[in-house]
């Protein structure tokens, strides 16, 4: 499954936001740069699901939004089938939008309240010329609605007539109708009731597997990521701190931050105390020196405070950006 | 059918607004059927009955040329509606486009909105006066000038609302589907602006009446031979002591109509999408 050349290669991706600090007097406030994504690299193979986890504000959504060009990248490249997409103009990127799709978090905000389901789903079909006549468009919409577990009759209705779970299925239909090769799912089930999260998650997983889609599954919920991913990347303050196959990362984390995240999921170790204090997250606006995680890290030493660790390949498809990764792995073994 | 249901919902329990709506329907009917209903030709002089008070033959009396005031009032309703609709169309199209485009293309928007700010610095009537002195007196020019005056407020309001809508997730979703700028603006954003635009239209309709009457009164609006309520007021102001009915009827018609339009506008505003309630408040 992972032998072929990667579908997507992200190299040193940076997305910085510039804004003005609030003014203190007559003069405008100074310019500030928020490094939401600050040097992210990863590969995504055909048919692979890479989970991206990390706490709120670490830049997960920004990675997804930059790769779909909803946010302009500051630097770096993203090779889709070997071709950089970040430098493409909106017009040149449009044909690729058919292949690169996004599932949004909020099923209530992501559908235009003034358009019927049919109008919403017909839009990408028309834009990408996937059907000629009205009947063909409608047939394609029907097929896709069935695929996501909805009755084709719903297409004449408006979004407010549906529940959150149904709306998310419509959002998934909008993505699937163009037969994408890469899907970026940003917190695709986080906004849903826990009771329907599993259904929608299984639907996404089934569709992904049946069509061999590559997927970037972004979530702060490790349980959800564990269910769906082949590999997992852990982000902290705009960088990936650890990447590993799913089984390895959950059994033997090679980064202290991953460890902390795992310990914060109550159901992983049923016997022990469930809540672990994650501590105060550092801010992306003023990241600490050296390893950004050092103020919260139990293993931090002098080198951590002065030198930023780069990701190091640890073999077996895993890498970790920690000066003491070796120590962690040895200890856990 | 749904339109009737929506109307029912908007006007339920609002007796004053409903009365206003009825009055406006009456005015519209008078305008449409003026040639059939009017007992006299509104332009025909009859020196024998100059300045006669209201009577059976002349319900609203006659003016200094002996023209029948009632017939002129009916034709005046036509002008009121032409001016109202015309100004609404000009204001909404020009102001709507300026506001939406400014919010969507922010760089260009900075320039456009500064121009709007300058125009808004003039009091509405003064701006209309200045523009009218540059143009000939005609129905079309009056409509254009009043439309431009209210295009400024429309642009401001739509600027704010478009800015808000532009950040909605469904706009990002449409972008991901491959939609271009035009499609995002007119297929995704515009339909969400319909109800605030309707509210805006009802107020512009009302204010346009006052503006037009004021311009007519100052001799800068419609050509004097056109029977409009404002012209009727203007021509008869010197007879106020001898023939007060000449001011009373057109004055009452203007006030009643403007008041009705404002009542209807209020009802529409209160029924609007809560997201926009703050944007539309100060209109
Ligand atoms: N358009 C923007 N302008 C300025 N700052 C932004 C913008 N978008 C995101 N940010 C900032 O960038 C940082 C990363 O945001 P991002 O939404 O990517 O985080 P996240 O990991 O997805 O968090 P969450 O789990 O809360 O969704 C945050 O500090 C956020 O405030
Ligand atoms: S580099 Fe140091 S501070 Fe950073 S995670 Fe590793 S041990 Fe902790
Ligand atoms: Mg996010």
XYZ file of C-alpha atoms and ligand atoms in Angstrom:
656
model
C 0.000 0.000 0.000
C 2.811 2.413 0.730
C 5.392 1.327 -1.887
C 4.420 3.772 -4.650
C 5.749 7.313 -4.833
C 3.927 9.475 -2.301
C 0.833 11.275 -3.553
C 1.645 14.301 -1.442
C 5.033 15.481 -0.206
C 5.031 18.450 2.123
C 8.409 20.093 2.618
C 9.156 22.665 5.303
C 5.714 24.241 5.040
C 5.333 27.576 6.824
C 2.188 29.615 7.215
C 2.622 32.793 9.203
C -0.093 35.306 10.010
C 0.827 38.962 10.281
C -1.376 41.209 12.340
C -1.104 44.440 14.284
C -0.963 44.298 18.036
C -3.628 46.462 19.669
C -2.656 50.107 19.708
C -1.587 51.544 23.045
C -1.798 55.193 22.100
C -2.105 57.319 19.017
C 0.240 55.237 16.890
C -0.863 51.887 15.487
C 0.408 48.885 17.425
C 3.539 47.073 16.252
C 3.333 44.334 13.631
C 3.335 40.825 15.043
C 3.899 37.549 13.302
C 2.105 34.441 14.435
C 3.863 31.343 13.185
C 0.823 29.074 13.033
C 2.682 26.514 10.910
C 6.432 26.720 11.117
C 8.270 24.078 9.135
C 6.069 21.047 8.666
C 7.201 18.132 6.465
C 5.533 14.815 5.800
C 4.712 12.353 3.042
C 1.343 10.871 2.293
C 1.205 7.689 0.227
C -1.604 6.656 -2.121
C -4.457 5.247 -0.099
C -2.871 6.133 3.213
C -4.549 7.862 6.140
C -2.305 10.144 8.135
C -3.771 11.385 11.386
C -2.634 14.784 12.631
C -3.129 15.351 16.335
C -2.228 18.085 18.758
C -3.936 20.394 21.180
C -6.013 23.406 20.221
C -4.106 26.169 18.445
C -1.087 24.079 17.439
C -1.774 24.756 13.755
C -3.511 21.590 12.586
C -6.305 23.381 10.765
C -3.872 25.830 9.250
C -1.930 22.942 7.678
C -5.160 21.704 6.082
C -6.267 25.165 4.999
C -2.880 25.905 3.469
C -2.875 22.660 1.496
C -6.310 23.524 0.074
C -5.076 27.073 -0.600
C -7.689 28.662 1.630
C -4.724 30.275 3.368
C -1.602 31.404 1.488
C 1.603 29.614 2.457
C 4.526 31.734 3.620
C 7.152 29.316 2.329
C 7.843 25.673 1.670
C 6.365 23.374 -0.895
C 3.629 20.818 -1.236
C 4.152 18.403 -4.108
C 0.963 16.764 -5.298
C 2.005 14.008 -7.698
C 5.388 15.709 -7.796
C 4.029 19.133 -8.751
C 4.136 22.039 -6.308
C 0.628 23.348 -5.635
C 1.456 26.209 -3.291
C 2.818 28.443 -6.038
C -0.096 27.841 -8.412
C -2.504 30.661 -9.205
C -6.162 30.216 -8.272
C -6.991 29.495 -11.892
C -4.216 26.952 -12.343
C -5.176 25.233 -9.107
C -8.898 24.964 -9.937
C -8.673 21.677 -11.896
C -6.734 20.195 -8.984
C -9.497 21.135 -6.566
C -11.415 18.196 -7.963
C -8.710 15.883 -6.635
C -8.005 17.690 -3.375
C -11.056 18.050 -1.185
C -11.831 19.085 2.356
C -14.384 17.954 4.939
C -15.181 20.750 7.373
C -15.775 20.550 11.081
C -19.026 22.428 11.540
C -21.834 20.760 9.586
C -24.133 23.688 10.382
C -21.864 26.375 8.977
C -20.453 24.524 5.995
C -23.670 24.323 3.963
C -25.122 27.472 2.405
C -28.535 27.892 4.099
C -30.038 29.398 0.931
C -29.206 26.545 -1.410
C -30.981 23.227 -1.681
C -28.929 20.086 -1.261
C -29.205 19.544 -5.007
C -27.835 23.037 -5.739
C -24.981 22.529 -3.300
C -24.022 19.155 -4.729
C -24.499 20.200 -8.360
C -21.978 23.011 -8.035
C -18.748 20.975 -8.079
C -20.189 18.632 -10.717
C -20.842 21.557 -13.055
C -17.603 23.387 -12.316
C -15.502 20.338 -13.074
C -17.651 19.269 -16.017
C -18.413 15.838 -14.571
C -21.876 15.605 -16.117
C -23.434 17.155 -19.163
C -27.203 17.177 -18.892
C -29.458 17.991 -15.954
C -30.403 14.334 -15.742
C -26.775 13.257 -15.578
C -26.089 15.749 -12.815
C -29.097 14.568 -10.879
C -28.188 10.908 -11.360
C -24.718 11.578 -10.028
C -26.137 13.403 -7.007
C -28.534 10.510 -6.309
C -25.754 7.946 -6.499
C -23.560 9.952 -4.161
C -26.335 10.513 -1.643
C -26.971 6.779 -1.543
C -23.253 6.214 -1.021
C -23.240 8.407 2.082
C -26.360 6.737 3.441
C -29.014 9.317 2.542
C -32.236 8.993 0.591
C -31.853 10.718 -2.824
C -35.224 12.371 -2.213
C -33.577 14.738 0.272
C -31.964 16.706 -2.554
C -34.870 19.111 -2.901
C -34.620 20.197 0.732
C -32.674 22.922 2.522
C -29.892 22.359 5.081
C -31.932 23.509 8.101
C -34.195 20.506 7.674
C -31.407 18.098 8.640
C -29.668 16.978 11.821
C -25.960 17.516 12.383
C -25.100 13.946 11.403
C -27.144 14.158 8.205
C -25.593 17.476 7.315
C -22.131 16.059 7.766
C -23.125 13.240 5.414
C -24.147 15.901 2.896
C -20.767 17.571 3.404
C -19.112 14.231 2.746
C -21.273 13.779 -0.354
C -20.063 17.143 -1.663
C -16.509 15.851 -1.306
C -17.131 12.359 -2.710
C -19.147 13.506 -5.717
C -15.981 14.677 -7.496
C -14.081 11.431 -6.760
C -11.122 13.084 -5.022
C -7.700 11.500 -4.560
C -6.773 13.446 -1.432
C -9.229 14.356 1.298
C -8.376 16.623 4.185
C -10.787 16.016 7.041
C -10.508 18.763 9.645
C -12.190 17.620 12.859
C -14.757 15.897 10.648
C -16.671 14.353 13.536
C -15.767 16.584 16.490
C -18.888 18.726 16.241
C -21.235 15.739 16.212
C -23.007 14.020 19.090
C -20.890 11.224 20.483
C -23.622 8.747 19.543
C -23.294 9.511 15.830
C -19.560 10.188 15.712
C -18.840 6.486 15.242
C -21.335 6.130 12.375
C -19.917 9.057 10.449
C -16.355 7.987 11.199
C -17.067 4.505 9.848
C -18.653 6.015 6.770
C -15.529 8.077 6.115
C -13.318 5.065 6.694
C -15.388 2.873 4.326
C -15.446 5.469 1.568
C -11.723 6.037 1.952
C -10.939 2.329 1.759
C -13.311 1.579 -1.135
C -11.906 4.347 -3.316
C -8.311 4.138 -2.137
C -8.319 7.807 -1.194
C -5.372 9.354 0.614
C -6.465 11.241 3.653
C -5.183 13.756 6.115
C -7.322 13.245 9.181
C -6.969 16.185 11.529
C -8.299 15.856 15.054
C -7.546 16.674 18.649
C -9.225 13.402 19.633
C -6.671 10.609 19.833
C -9.363 7.946 20.079
C -10.843 9.000 16.759
C -7.427 9.257 15.120
C -6.498 5.818 16.384
C -9.611 4.364 14.811
C -9.026 5.691 11.326
C -5.313 6.339 10.747
C -2.487 4.250 9.327
C 0.130 6.679 10.567
C -0.020 9.500 13.056
C 1.788 12.837 13.158
C 1.804 14.786 16.401
C 1.963 18.579 16.170
C 3.128 21.026 18.767
C 3.248 24.795 18.205
C 3.365 24.730 14.440
C 5.736 21.762 14.054
C 5.472 18.031 13.791
C 7.241 16.576 16.816
C 6.675 12.902 16.134
C 5.547 10.745 13.223
C 5.034 7.000 13.466
C 2.865 4.113 12.349
C -0.269 4.001 14.451
C 0.559 0.891 16.431
C 4.034 2.132 17.324
C 2.965 5.554 18.459
C 0.261 4.272 20.744
C 2.471 1.568 22.234
C 5.776 3.335 22.465
C 5.715 7.087 22.007
C 9.109 8.519 21.074
C 8.411 12.065 22.188
C 7.560 13.331 25.680
C 4.698 15.404 24.294
C 3.087 12.360 22.667
C 3.375 10.595 25.973
C 1.624 13.423 27.720
C -1.155 13.420 25.126
C -1.635 9.666 25.464
C -1.748 9.897 29.220
C -4.473 12.507 28.937
C -6.882 10.061 27.276
C -8.739 8.458 30.155
C -9.721 5.192 28.449
C -6.217 4.111 27.449
C -5.319 2.985 30.950
C -8.576 2.151 32.651
C -7.111 1.312 36.038
C -5.152 4.467 36.666
C -6.168 7.994 37.485
C -7.900 9.313 34.370
C -7.026 12.974 34.239
C -3.521 14.146 33.560
C -2.890 17.848 33.657
C -1.592 18.917 30.254
C -0.286 22.100 31.779
C -0.508 25.532 30.247
C 0.082 25.327 26.485
C 2.709 27.726 25.179
C 1.547 30.388 22.759
C 2.343 30.349 19.041
C 2.747 34.125 19.188
C 5.819 33.851 21.418
C 7.208 30.314 21.273
C 9.864 29.343 23.844
C 13.512 29.081 22.794
C 15.132 25.768 21.880
C 12.610 22.940 22.018
C 9.243 24.685 22.175
C 8.016 21.996 24.547
C 10.721 22.444 27.165
C 8.735 24.479 29.722
C 6.320 21.581 30.081
C 8.695 18.676 29.495
C 9.674 16.399 32.402
C 12.862 15.327 30.580
C 14.069 18.807 29.663
C 17.802 19.467 30.038
C 20.057 22.405 29.173
C 20.384 21.452 25.514
C 16.576 21.510 25.213
C 16.453 25.125 26.336
C 19.109 26.294 23.879
C 18.905 24.121 20.749
C 15.848 23.271 18.748
C 15.726 19.531 17.993
C 15.150 18.534 14.355
C 13.153 15.441 13.449
C 15.418 12.400 13.534
C 14.652 9.188 11.656
C 14.401 6.368 14.171
C 13.775 3.589 11.607
C 10.555 1.626 11.010
C 8.912 4.711 9.576
C 9.126 6.745 12.727
C 10.780 10.001 13.510
C 10.895 12.236 16.545
C 12.078 15.769 17.180
C 13.484 15.301 20.667
C 17.038 15.328 21.978
C 16.201 12.456 24.292
C 14.088 10.305 21.992
C 16.559 7.448 22.247
C 16.316 7.483 26.022
C 12.511 7.357 25.831
C 12.464 4.405 23.466
C 15.070 2.528 25.448
C 13.230 3.068 28.688
C 9.899 1.928 27.293
C 11.365 -1.214 25.727
C -48.124 30.491 -1.523
C -45.066 30.540 0.713
C -44.848 34.276 0.026
C -48.349 34.742 1.472
C -47.479 32.617 4.500
C -44.307 34.626 5.096
C -46.266 37.878 4.820
C -48.747 36.498 7.327
C -45.903 35.692 9.712
C -44.259 39.104 9.350
C -47.443 41.132 9.849
C -49.192 38.985 12.453
C -50.163 41.075 15.461
C -48.841 44.274 13.888
C -52.024 46.169 13.182
C -50.371 49.466 12.395
C -47.963 47.888 9.921
C -50.849 45.989 8.338
C -52.797 49.239 7.994
C -49.704 50.784 6.411
C -49.455 47.916 3.970
C -53.135 48.342 3.046
C -52.618 52.045 2.445
C -49.656 51.314 0.182
C -51.691 48.788 -1.774
C -54.365 51.464 -2.201
C -51.773 53.941 -3.459
C -50.432 51.342 -5.871
C -53.933 50.644 -7.190
C -54.583 54.369 -7.588
C -51.347 54.686 -9.524
C -52.131 51.787 -11.827
C -55.733 52.752 -12.517
C -55.281 56.534 -12.433
C -56.494 57.044 -16.040
C -59.661 55.073 -15.305
C -60.430 56.562 -11.900
C -59.440 60.174 -12.433
C -62.560 62.300 -13.124
C -60.591 64.969 -15.044
C -57.451 65.292 -17.126
C -54.773 66.251 -14.575
C -53.215 68.749 -16.968
C -56.384 70.422 -18.221
C -56.843 74.103 -17.295
C -60.313 75.318 -16.379
C -60.090 79.057 -15.555
C -63.745 79.146 -14.523
C -63.154 77.065 -11.383
C -59.775 78.437 -10.220
C -59.042 77.795 -6.541
C -62.414 76.255 -5.768
C -62.613 74.456 -2.420
C -63.348 70.702 -2.147
C -66.816 69.882 -3.425
C -68.803 67.093 -5.066
C -67.313 67.889 -8.482
C -63.774 68.449 -7.226
C -63.130 66.195 -4.222
C -59.787 67.807 -3.364
C -60.668 71.211 -4.837
C -58.855 72.880 -7.746
C -55.593 74.822 -8.081
C -54.812 78.256 -9.486
C -55.163 76.966 -13.058
C -58.442 75.270 -12.220
C -56.886 71.795 -12.526
C -58.615 69.067 -10.524
C -56.511 68.286 -7.416
C -57.952 64.815 -6.955
C -56.989 63.754 -10.471
C -53.553 65.283 -10.026
C -53.150 63.419 -6.732
C -53.970 60.132 -8.445
C -51.347 60.767 -11.090
C -49.053 61.950 -8.305
C -49.286 58.438 -6.852
C -47.801 57.243 -10.130
C -44.849 59.558 -9.775
C -44.416 58.521 -6.144
C -44.142 54.900 -7.166
C -41.909 55.572 -10.148
C -39.559 57.662 -7.990
C -39.660 55.103 -5.173
C -38.946 52.052 -7.312
C -36.453 53.865 -9.489
C -34.461 55.126 -6.522
C -34.553 51.703 -4.870
C -33.234 50.023 -7.988
C -30.455 52.577 -8.484
C -29.495 52.588 -4.795
C -29.520 48.815 -4.366
C -27.717 48.005 -7.577
C -25.060 50.713 -7.271
C -24.711 50.601 -3.491
C -25.064 46.843 -3.300
C -22.394 46.229 -5.895
C -20.052 48.805 -4.354
C -20.486 47.346 -0.856
C -20.173 43.709 -1.875
C -17.197 44.248 -4.135
C -15.450 46.421 -1.538
C -15.821 43.779 1.125
C -14.723 40.996 -1.189
C -11.731 42.650 -2.831
C -10.333 44.505 0.160
C -7.694 46.582 -1.633
C -10.134 48.042 -4.143
C -12.609 48.246 -1.291
C -10.462 50.698 0.641
C -10.687 53.152 -2.253
C -14.395 52.666 -2.895
C -15.363 52.938 0.745
C -13.399 56.180 1.200
C -15.388 57.680 -1.685
C -18.564 56.475 0.017
C -17.394 58.097 3.261
C -16.916 61.426 1.510
C -20.376 61.260 -0.049
C -21.861 60.318 3.308
C -20.306 63.372 4.923
C -22.867 65.512 3.055
C -26.379 65.668 4.466
C -28.624 63.694 2.114
C -30.622 66.674 0.922
C -27.541 68.814 0.333
C -25.934 66.069 -1.734
C -29.115 65.707 -3.778
C -29.270 69.484 -4.271
C -25.675 69.691 -5.435
C -26.134 66.828 -7.889
C -29.455 68.197 -9.185
C -27.996 71.628 -9.922
C -25.559 69.874 -12.255
C -28.320 68.042 -14.093
C -31.469 68.914 -15.970
C -34.808 68.576 -14.227
C -36.280 65.270 -15.329
C -37.805 62.152 -13.870
C -34.815 60.018 -14.780
C -32.277 62.449 -13.324
C -34.269 62.788 -10.108
C -34.356 59.021 -9.761
C -30.630 58.730 -10.412
C -29.720 61.458 -7.934
C -31.903 60.117 -5.134
C -30.646 56.627 -5.922
C -27.023 57.758 -5.588
C -27.740 59.491 -2.286
C -29.077 56.262 -0.784
C -26.537 54.068 -2.541
C -24.013 55.320 0.023
C -25.829 53.946 3.067
C -26.617 50.755 1.175
C -22.945 50.322 0.316
C -21.939 50.758 3.981
C -24.441 48.219 5.209
C -23.708 45.627 2.553
C -19.990 46.113 3.095
C -20.312 44.989 6.707
C -22.594 42.094 5.945
C -20.550 40.821 3.016
C -17.429 40.959 5.137
C -19.168 38.761 7.673
C -20.501 36.313 5.084
C -17.147 36.097 3.333
C -15.712 34.462 6.438
C -18.437 31.814 6.613
C -17.384 28.208 6.295
C -19.757 27.612 3.390
C -17.745 30.140 1.379
C -14.573 28.139 2.067
C -16.479 25.017 1.094
C -17.576 26.613 -2.176
C -13.978 27.650 -2.864
C -12.921 24.047 -2.332
C -15.603 22.967 -4.794
C -13.871 25.192 -7.340
C -16.257 28.162 -7.325
C -14.786 31.423 -8.653
C -15.220 34.956 -7.321
C -18.354 35.759 -9.301
C -20.046 32.560 -8.226
C -19.118 33.113 -4.574
C -20.400 36.695 -4.633
C -23.607 36.179 -6.535
C -24.557 32.556 -5.882
C -23.399 32.146 -2.322
C -23.289 35.561 -0.670
C -26.048 37.513 -2.444
C -28.923 35.111 -1.630
C -28.041 35.506 2.035
C -28.430 39.269 1.682
C -31.922 39.233 0.226
C -33.803 39.921 3.432
C -31.603 42.826 4.584
C -31.825 44.234 1.064
C -35.616 44.109 1.254
C -35.602 46.030 4.510
C -33.201 48.549 3.045
C -35.439 48.870 -0.019
C -38.503 49.695 2.054
C -36.705 52.521 3.862
C -35.180 53.916 0.690
C -38.627 53.879 -0.866
C -39.912 55.995 2.004
C -37.010 58.440 2.181
C -37.026 58.856 -1.596
C -40.534 60.309 -1.293
C -39.348 62.955 1.149
C -36.263 63.690 -0.889
C -38.292 64.014 -4.089
C -40.875 66.234 -2.413
C -38.130 68.450 -1.021
C -36.434 68.734 -4.420
C -39.742 69.506 -6.106
C -40.513 72.080 -3.466
C -37.181 73.787 -4.063
C -37.819 73.722 -7.797
C -34.981 71.298 -8.530
C -36.784 67.990 -8.874
C -39.300 66.865 -11.438
C -40.191 69.276 -14.241
C -42.969 71.613 -13.026
C -45.606 70.294 -15.453
C -45.380 66.766 -14.019
C -48.162 66.170 -11.519
C -46.303 64.978 -8.423
C -47.245 65.513 -4.807
C -44.111 67.575 -4.266
C -44.858 69.819 -7.269
C -48.424 70.266 -6.082
C -47.106 71.510 -2.755
C -44.554 73.716 -4.397
C -46.974 75.420 -6.776
C -49.624 76.128 -4.208
C -47.500 77.367 -1.343
C -48.292 80.999 -2.136
C -52.016 80.233 -1.846
C -51.715 78.727 1.596
C -53.994 81.302 3.214
C -56.594 81.379 0.448
C -56.643 77.695 -0.546
C -55.224 75.603 2.285
C -56.658 72.386 0.759
C -54.034 72.617 -1.957
C -51.360 71.934 0.637
C -53.427 69.753 2.902
C -54.142 66.890 0.484
C -50.734 66.343 -1.133
C -49.065 66.941 2.239
C -51.260 64.340 3.893
C -50.635 61.885 1.058
C -46.866 62.227 1.405
C -46.932 61.871 5.181
C -49.298 58.899 5.166
C -47.312 57.093 2.495
C -43.929 57.675 4.084
C -45.248 56.661 7.489
C -46.757 53.487 6.005
C -43.526 52.554 4.273
C -41.609 53.021 7.486
C -44.071 50.827 9.361
C -43.721 48.108 6.763
C -39.933 48.528 6.864
C -39.934 48.111 10.645
C -41.988 44.945 10.375
C -39.596 43.529 7.792
C -36.590 44.518 9.869
C -37.905 42.751 12.942
C -38.468 39.559 11.015
C -34.953 39.509 9.654
C -32.188 37.014 10.192
C -30.836 37.724 13.701
C -27.232 37.691 12.448
C -27.850 40.966 10.635
C -30.004 42.720 13.181
C -27.131 44.869 14.361
C -25.962 45.794 10.881
C -29.342 47.063 9.834
C -30.198 48.821 13.094
C -29.118 52.359 12.341
C -30.555 52.488 8.825
N -6.664 33.684 9.697
C -5.912 33.759 10.809
N -5.357 34.936 11.182
C -4.590 35.017 12.287
N -4.324 33.989 13.099
C -4.853 32.790 12.796
C -5.676 32.610 11.639
N -6.060 31.312 11.585
C -5.514 30.714 12.656
N -4.777 31.589 13.385
C -4.004 31.279 14.591
O -3.104 30.272 14.258
C -2.962 29.359 15.310
C -3.244 27.968 14.832
O -4.615 27.879 14.517
P -5.292 26.545 13.989
O -6.716 26.864 13.732
O -4.516 26.014 12.855
O -5.162 25.577 15.225
P -5.788 24.134 15.435
O -4.671 23.242 15.778
O -6.627 23.753 14.284
O -6.662 24.349 16.708
P -8.133 23.798 17.040
O -7.956 22.437 17.607
O -8.610 24.787 18.050
O -8.906 23.822 15.774
C -3.903 29.818 16.407
O -3.147 30.513 17.366
C -4.854 30.730 15.706
O -5.295 31.740 16.567
S 13.901 18.037 23.276
Fe 14.010 18.157 25.453
S 12.366 19.499 26.028
Fe 11.987 18.908 23.952
S 10.714 17.184 24.166
Fe 12.722 16.344 24.032
S 13.365 16.180 26.139
Fe 11.570 17.481 26.150
Mg -8.725 23.447 14.017
